[in-house]
Amino acid sequence: MKIKLSGIYVDDQQKALDFYTDILGFKKKQDIPVGEFRWLSVVSPEGGDTELSLEPNVNPIAKTYQEALFEQGIPITAFEVDDIQAEFRRLSDLGVKFTTEPTSAGDVTLAVFVDTCGNLVQIYQLGAG
Amino acid sequence: MLTKNQLIRLCSARDQLRDVGYAEGSIDEVAKSVAMSRFHFVRQFKAVFGETPVQFRTRVRLDQAKHLLIQSDDSITDICMAIGFSSLGSFSFLFSQRFGRAPSMYRQKLRESGEILSPDCMTIMRGAWESDSQISRSTISPE
């Protein structure tokens, strides 16, 4: 058994694709039309083959779950970075809004930003605490 | 930085904008209700939700129209009015732009095809793998 695919809900798939590729820097992997929706996923350009699927939150249950996490300030997922201060500056310069600046938490430093698609996303750097 | 309080106020604004009963041109009122100037509100809303309040409200209304078209037998005009549009022309134009066909055609096609209106992720995944898009899937794989 492998972890090859993970997913997050987004409120608009095209908006999500733009953010996760143009702003975060991921690469589009799958883009298959299914009716008016898409099976859409991105991968990291830095290696690894785990795909992140960007799933429409059209199911009311998905929307409720997504919005509750967002309003409580809870990130929906987390990505590891090599230099969290540099990522914080890069993303801030691109207009990304952070709810938590890089903050030391023991042996890890973490930050949280808004992905413009209804989610909070955490980034973390190991060994930077 | 976006504070917890600002995030909650923006979520409250989003909930208000989702209310189709809200009158056109009420962005000022929504901004005021969350204690922000219109300028600051529009900028913050776009930075957090990726679209302006007007774009968000339009998208939500069109999604609601889509559901009404499938789940009711109401006329296109009634649906247009129910979701807060005052012009049938604007509604049809924006609906076609978002969903690729006019409201009446959309209703006819979805009813004929039996397509699921709110599919879950497993349904979409299965649909993707069963689709005839095998070629496009291989062509978009990263080099």
mmCIF file with all atom_site columns, C-alpha atoms in Angstrom, chain A:
data_model
loop_
_atom_site.group_PDB
_atom_site.id
_atom_site.type_symbol
_atom_site.label_atom_id
_atom_site.label_alt_id
_atom_site.label_comp_id
_atom_site.label_asym_id
_atom_site.label_entity_id
_atom_site.label_seq_id
_atom_site.pdbx_PDB_ins_code
_atom_site.Cartn_x
_atom_site.Cartn_y
_atom_site.Cartn_z
_atom_site.occupancy
_atom_site.B_iso_or_equiv
_atom_site.pdbx_formal_charge
_atom_site.auth_seq_id
_atom_site.auth_comp_id
_atom_site.auth_asym_id
_atom_site.auth_atom_id
_atom_site.pdbx_PDB_model_num
ATOM 1   C CA . MET A 1 1   ? 0.000   0.000  0.000   1.00 0.00 ? 1   MET A CA 1
ATOM 2   C CA . LYS A 1 2   ? 1.378   3.416  -0.958  1.00 0.00 ? 2   LYS A CA 1
ATOM 3   C CA . ILE A 1 3   ? 0.328   7.007  -0.337  1.00 0.00 ? 3   ILE A CA 1
ATOM 4   C CA . LYS A 1 4   ? 0.205   8.192  -3.927  1.00 0.00 ? 4   LYS A CA 1
ATOM 5   C CA . LEU A 1 5   ? -2.807  10.455 -3.969  1.00 0.00 ? 5   LEU A CA 1
ATOM 6   C CA . SER A 1 6   ? -4.197  12.999 -1.568  1.00 0.00 ? 6   SER A CA 1
ATOM 7   C CA . GLY A 1 7   ? -6.925  15.524 -2.147  1.00 0.00 ? 7   GLY A CA 1
ATOM 8   C CA . ILE A 1 8   ? -8.323  18.810 -0.977  1.00 0.00 ? 8   ILE A CA 1
ATOM 9   C CA . TYR A 1 9   ? -11.641 20.462 -1.690  1.00 0.00 ? 9   TYR A CA 1
ATOM 10  C CA . VAL A 1 10  ? -11.634 23.721 -3.622  1.00 0.00 ? 10  VAL A CA 1
ATOM 11  C CA . ASP A 1 11  ? -14.475 26.115 -4.393  1.00 0.00 ? 11  ASP A CA 1
ATOM 12  C CA . ASP A 1 12  ? -13.464 26.547 -8.043  1.00 0.00 ? 12  ASP A CA 1
ATOM 13  C CA . GLN A 1 13  ? -11.178 24.152 -9.907  1.00 0.00 ? 13  GLN A CA 1
ATOM 14  C CA . GLN A 1 14  ? -9.754  26.633 -12.416 1.00 0.00 ? 14  GLN A CA 1
ATOM 15  C CA . LYS A 1 15  ? -9.009  29.169 -9.688  1.00 0.00 ? 15  LYS A CA 1
ATOM 16  C CA . ALA A 1 16  ? -7.334  26.390 -7.702  1.00 0.00 ? 16  ALA A CA 1
ATOM 17  C CA . LEU A 1 17  ? -5.238  25.253 -10.643 1.00 0.00 ? 17  LEU A CA 1
ATOM 18  C CA . ASP A 1 18  ? -4.056  28.834 -11.190 1.00 0.00 ? 18  ASP A CA 1
ATOM 19  C CA . PHE A 1 19  ? -3.101  29.245 -7.533  1.00 0.00 ? 19  PHE A CA 1
ATOM 20  C CA . TYR A 1 20  ? -1.412  25.870 -7.041  1.00 0.00 ? 20  TYR A CA 1
ATOM 21  C CA . THR A 1 21  ? 0.634   26.190 -10.246 1.00 0.00 ? 21  THR A CA 1
ATOM 22  C CA . ASP A 1 22  ? 1.231   29.914 -10.823 1.00 0.00 ? 22  ASP A CA 1
ATOM 23  C CA . ILE A 1 23  ? 1.633   30.917 -7.175  1.00 0.00 ? 23  ILE A CA 1
ATOM 24  C CA . LEU A 1 24  ? 2.771   27.809 -5.298  1.00 0.00 ? 24  LEU A CA 1
ATOM 25  C CA . GLY A 1 25  ? 4.767   26.436 -8.236  1.00 0.00 ? 25  GLY A CA 1
ATOM 26  C CA . PHE A 1 26  ? 3.319   22.907 -8.517  1.00 0.00 ? 26  PHE A CA 1
ATOM 27  C CA . LYS A 1 27  ? 2.873   21.261 -11.906 1.00 0.00 ? 27  LYS A CA 1
ATOM 28  C CA . LYS A 1 28  ? -0.354  20.039 -13.433 1.00 0.00 ? 28  LYS A CA 1
ATOM 29  C CA . LYS A 1 29  ? -0.438  16.242 -13.608 1.00 0.00 ? 29  LYS A CA 1
ATOM 30  C CA . GLN A 1 30  ? -3.978  15.106 -14.456 1.00 0.00 ? 30  GLN A CA 1
ATOM 31  C CA . ASP A 1 31  ? -6.685  17.168 -16.095 1.00 0.00 ? 31  ASP A CA 1
ATOM 32  C CA . ILE A 1 32  ? -9.532  14.997 -17.333 1.00 0.00 ? 32  ILE A CA 1
ATOM 33  C CA . PRO A 1 33  ? -12.989 16.447 -17.976 1.00 0.00 ? 33  PRO A CA 1
ATOM 34  C CA . VAL A 1 34  ? -15.830 14.662 -16.217 1.00 0.00 ? 34  VAL A CA 1
ATOM 35  C CA . GLY A 1 35  ? -19.039 16.404 -17.164 1.00 0.00 ? 35  GLY A CA 1
ATOM 36  C CA . GLU A 1 36  ? -18.631 20.008 -16.123 1.00 0.00 ? 36  GLU A CA 1
ATOM 37  C CA . PHE A 1 37  ? -15.987 19.082 -13.532 1.00 0.00 ? 37  PHE A CA 1
ATOM 38  C CA . ARG A 1 38  ? -12.442 17.795 -13.899 1.00 0.00 ? 38  ARG A CA 1
ATOM 39  C CA . TRP A 1 39  ? -10.268 15.118 -12.395 1.00 0.00 ? 39  TRP A CA 1
ATOM 40  C CA . LEU A 1 40  ? -7.491  17.551 -11.651 1.00 0.00 ? 40  LEU A CA 1
ATOM 41  C CA . SER A 1 41  ? -4.220  16.994 -9.835  1.00 0.00 ? 41  SER A CA 1
ATOM 42  C CA . VAL A 1 42  ? -0.844  18.639 -9.328  1.00 0.00 ? 42  VAL A CA 1
ATOM 43  C CA . VAL A 1 43  ? 2.580   17.365 -8.308  1.00 0.00 ? 43  VAL A CA 1
ATOM 44  C CA . SER A 1 44  ? 5.643   18.975 -6.799  1.00 0.00 ? 44  SER A CA 1
ATOM 45  C CA . PRO A 1 45  ? 8.379   19.912 -9.303  1.00 0.00 ? 45  PRO A CA 1
ATOM 46  C CA . GLU A 1 46  ? 10.923  18.971 -6.627  1.00 0.00 ? 46  GLU A CA 1
ATOM 47  C CA . GLY A 1 47  ? 10.324  15.250 -6.984  1.00 0.00 ? 47  GLY A CA 1
ATOM 48  C CA . GLY A 1 48  ? 8.195   12.532 -5.480  1.00 0.00 ? 48  GLY A CA 1
ATOM 49  C CA . ASP A 1 49  ? 5.187   11.187 -7.308  1.00 0.00 ? 49  ASP A CA 1
ATOM 50  C CA . THR A 1 50  ? 2.425   11.928 -4.829  1.00 0.00 ? 50  THR A CA 1
ATOM 51  C CA . GLU A 1 51  ? -0.414  13.758 -6.514  1.00 0.00 ? 51  GLU A CA 1
ATOM 52  C CA . LEU A 1 52  ? -2.621  16.340 -4.863  1.00 0.00 ? 52  LEU A CA 1
ATOM 53  C CA . SER A 1 53  ? -6.076  16.301 -6.378  1.00 0.00 ? 53  SER A CA 1
ATOM 54  C CA . LEU A 1 54  ? -8.074  19.535 -6.452  1.00 0.00 ? 54  LEU A CA 1
ATOM 55  C CA . GLU A 1 55  ? -11.618 18.352 -5.938  1.00 0.00 ? 55  GLU A CA 1
ATOM 56  C CA . PRO A 1 56  ? -14.721 20.495 -6.393  1.00 0.00 ? 56  PRO A CA 1
ATOM 57  C CA . ASN A 1 57  ? -16.585 21.109 -3.143  1.00 0.00 ? 57  ASN A CA 1
ATOM 58  C CA . VAL A 1 58  ? -19.947 20.794 -4.892  1.00 0.00 ? 58  VAL A CA 1
ATOM 59  C CA . ASN A 1 59  ? -21.158 18.153 -2.492  1.00 0.00 ? 59  ASN A CA 1
ATOM 60  C CA . PRO A 1 60  ? -22.813 20.099 0.367   1.00 0.00 ? 60  PRO A CA 1
ATOM 61  C CA . ILE A 1 61  ? -21.078 17.905 2.950   1.00 0.00 ? 61  ILE A CA 1
ATOM 62  C CA . ALA A 1 62  ? -17.690 18.767 1.459   1.00 0.00 ? 62  ALA A CA 1
ATOM 63  C CA . LYS A 1 63  ? -18.523 22.466 1.510   1.00 0.00 ? 63  LYS A CA 1
ATOM 64  C CA . THR A 1 64  ? -19.630 22.336 5.145   1.00 0.00 ? 64  THR A CA 1
ATOM 65  C CA . TYR A 1 65  ? -16.459 20.501 6.167   1.00 0.00 ? 65  TYR A CA 1
ATOM 66  C CA . GLN A 1 66  ? -14.211 22.870 4.224   1.00 0.00 ? 66  GLN A CA 1
ATOM 67  C CA . GLU A 1 67  ? -15.834 26.033 5.536   1.00 0.00 ? 67  GLU A CA 1
ATOM 68  C CA . ALA A 1 68  ? -15.853 24.831 9.146   1.00 0.00 ? 68  ALA A CA 1
ATOM 69  C CA . LEU A 1 69  ? -12.118 24.113 9.068   1.00 0.00 ? 69  LEU A CA 1
ATOM 70  C CA . PHE A 1 70  ? -11.429 27.477 7.436   1.00 0.00 ? 70  PHE A CA 1
ATOM 71  C CA . GLU A 1 71  ? -13.476 29.474 9.919   1.00 0.00 ? 71  GLU A CA 1
ATOM 72  C CA . GLN A 1 72  ? -11.782 27.716 12.830  1.00 0.00 ? 72  GLN A CA 1
ATOM 73  C CA . GLY A 1 73  ? -8.359  28.524 11.389  1.00 0.00 ? 73  GLY A CA 1
ATOM 74  C CA . ILE A 1 74  ? -7.425  24.876 10.816  1.00 0.00 ? 74  ILE A CA 1
ATOM 75  C CA . PRO A 1 75  ? -5.186  24.071 7.811   1.00 0.00 ? 75  PRO A CA 1
ATOM 76  C CA . ILE A 1 76  ? -6.532  21.430 5.440   1.00 0.00 ? 76  ILE A CA 1
ATOM 77  C CA . THR A 1 77  ? -3.091  20.116 4.538   1.00 0.00 ? 77  THR A CA 1
ATOM 78  C CA . ALA A 1 78  ? 0.628   20.845 4.959   1.00 0.00 ? 78  ALA A CA 1
ATOM 79  C CA . PHE A 1 79  ? 3.625   21.044 2.619   1.00 0.00 ? 79  PHE A CA 1
ATOM 80  C CA . GLU A 1 80  ? 7.272   20.744 3.610   1.00 0.00 ? 80  GLU A CA 1
ATOM 81  C CA . VAL A 1 81  ? 9.668   23.474 2.457   1.00 0.00 ? 81  VAL A CA 1
ATOM 82  C CA . ASP A 1 82  ? 13.464  23.792 2.641   1.00 0.00 ? 82  ASP A CA 1
ATOM 83  C CA . ASP A 1 83  ? 13.540  27.452 3.672   1.00 0.00 ? 83  ASP A CA 1
ATOM 84  C CA . ILE A 1 84  ? 10.360  28.686 5.296   1.00 0.00 ? 84  ILE A CA 1
ATOM 85  C CA . GLN A 1 85  ? 11.511  32.294 5.600   1.00 0.00 ? 85  GLN A CA 1
ATOM 86  C CA . ALA A 1 86  ? 12.271  32.453 1.876   1.00 0.00 ? 86  ALA A CA 1
ATOM 87  C CA . GLU A 1 87  ? 8.897   30.870 1.011   1.00 0.00 ? 87  GLU A CA 1
ATOM 88  C CA . PHE A 1 88  ? 7.140   33.283 3.324   1.00 0.00 ? 88  PHE A CA 1
ATOM 89  C CA . ARG A 1 89  ? 8.777   36.251 1.592   1.00 0.00 ? 89  ARG A CA 1
ATOM 90  C CA . ARG A 1 90  ? 8.200   34.850 -1.910  1.00 0.00 ? 90  ARG A CA 1
ATOM 91  C CA . LEU A 1 91  ? 4.524   34.109 -1.343  1.00 0.00 ? 91  LEU A CA 1
ATOM 92  C CA . SER A 1 92  ? 3.895   37.373 0.499   1.00 0.00 ? 92  SER A CA 1
ATOM 93  C CA . ASP A 1 93  ? 5.421   39.255 -2.428  1.00 0.00 ? 93  ASP A CA 1
ATOM 94  C CA . LEU A 1 94  ? 2.940   37.460 -4.703  1.00 0.00 ? 94  LEU A CA 1
ATOM 95  C CA . GLY A 1 95  ? 0.050   38.729 -2.573  1.00 0.00 ? 95  GLY A CA 1
ATOM 96  C CA . VAL A 1 96  ? -0.613  35.558 -0.572  1.00 0.00 ? 96  VAL A CA 1
ATOM 97  C CA . LYS A 1 97  ? -2.215  36.264 2.813   1.00 0.00 ? 97  LYS A CA 1
ATOM 98  C CA . PHE A 1 98  ? -0.755  34.525 5.849   1.00 0.00 ? 98  PHE A CA 1
ATOM 99  C CA . THR A 1 99  ? -2.698  33.904 9.042   1.00 0.00 ? 99  THR A CA 1
ATOM 100 C CA . THR A 1 100 ? 0.451   32.678 10.832  1.00 0.00 ? 100 THR A CA 1
ATOM 101 C CA . GLU A 1 101 ? 3.916   34.024 10.119  1.00 0.00 ? 101 GLU A CA 1
ATOM 102 C CA . PRO A 1 102 ? 6.841   31.598 10.376  1.00 0.00 ? 102 PRO A CA 1
ATOM 103 C CA . THR A 1 103 ? 6.682   30.459 13.985  1.00 0.00 ? 103 THR A CA 1
ATOM 104 C CA . SER A 1 104 ? 8.973   28.094 15.831  1.00 0.00 ? 104 SER A CA 1
ATOM 105 C CA . ALA A 1 105 ? 7.274   25.071 17.389  1.00 0.00 ? 105 ALA A CA 1
ATOM 106 C CA . GLY A 1 106 ? 9.999   22.915 18.859  1.00 0.00 ? 106 GLY A CA 1
ATOM 107 C CA . ASP A 1 107 ? 12.083  21.360 16.122  1.00 0.00 ? 107 ASP A CA 1
ATOM 108 C CA . VAL A 1 108 ? 9.875   22.663 13.358  1.00 0.00 ? 108 VAL A CA 1
ATOM 109 C CA . THR A 1 109 ? 8.957   26.104 12.053  1.00 0.00 ? 109 THR A CA 1
ATOM 110 C CA . LEU A 1 110 ? 5.538   26.526 10.531  1.00 0.00 ? 110 LEU A CA 1
ATOM 111 C CA . ALA A 1 111 ? 3.405   29.151 8.813   1.00 0.00 ? 111 ALA A CA 1
ATOM 112 C CA . VAL A 1 112 ? -0.173  29.173 7.519   1.00 0.00 ? 112 VAL A CA 1
ATOM 113 C CA . PHE A 1 113 ? -1.593  30.917 4.447   1.00 0.00 ? 113 PHE A CA 1
ATOM 114 C CA . VAL A 1 114 ? -4.873  31.217 2.567   1.00 0.00 ? 114 VAL A CA 1
ATOM 115 C CA . ASP A 1 115 ? -5.085  29.364 -0.769  1.00 0.00 ? 115 ASP A CA 1
ATOM 116 C CA . THR A 1 116 ? -7.895  31.599 -2.186  1.00 0.00 ? 116 THR A CA 1
ATOM 117 C CA . CYS A 1 117 ? -10.025 28.472 -2.789  1.00 0.00 ? 117 CYS A CA 1
ATOM 118 C CA . GLY A 1 118 ? -11.544 28.182 0.681   1.00 0.00 ? 118 GLY A CA 1
ATOM 119 C CA . ASN A 1 119 ? -8.627  26.580 2.541   1.00 0.00 ? 119 ASN A CA 1
ATOM 120 C CA . LEU A 1 120 ? -5.836  27.341 4.948   1.00 0.00 ? 120 LEU A CA 1
ATOM 121 C CA . VAL A 1 121 ? -2.580  25.581 4.099   1.00 0.00 ? 121 VAL A CA 1
ATOM 122 C CA . GLN A 1 122 ? 0.363   25.031 6.411   1.00 0.00 ? 122 GLN A CA 1
ATOM 123 C CA . ILE A 1 123 ? 3.997   25.007 5.328   1.00 0.00 ? 123 ILE A CA 1
ATOM 124 C CA . TYR A 1 124 ? 6.731   23.747 7.618   1.00 0.00 ? 124 TYR A CA 1
ATOM 125 C CA . GLN A 1 125 ? 10.494  23.440 7.758   1.00 0.00 ? 125 GLN A CA 1
ATOM 126 C CA . LEU A 1 126 ? 12.007  20.630 9.781   1.00 0.00 ? 126 LEU A CA 1
ATOM 127 C CA . GLY A 1 127 ? 15.001  21.320 11.982  1.00 0.00 ? 127 GLY A CA 1
ATOM 128 C CA . ALA A 1 128 ? 14.465  25.058 11.894  1.00 0.00 ? 128 ALA A CA 1
ATOM 129 C CA . GLY A 1 129 ? 12.973  25.482 15.352  1.00 0.00 ? 129 GLY A CA 1
#
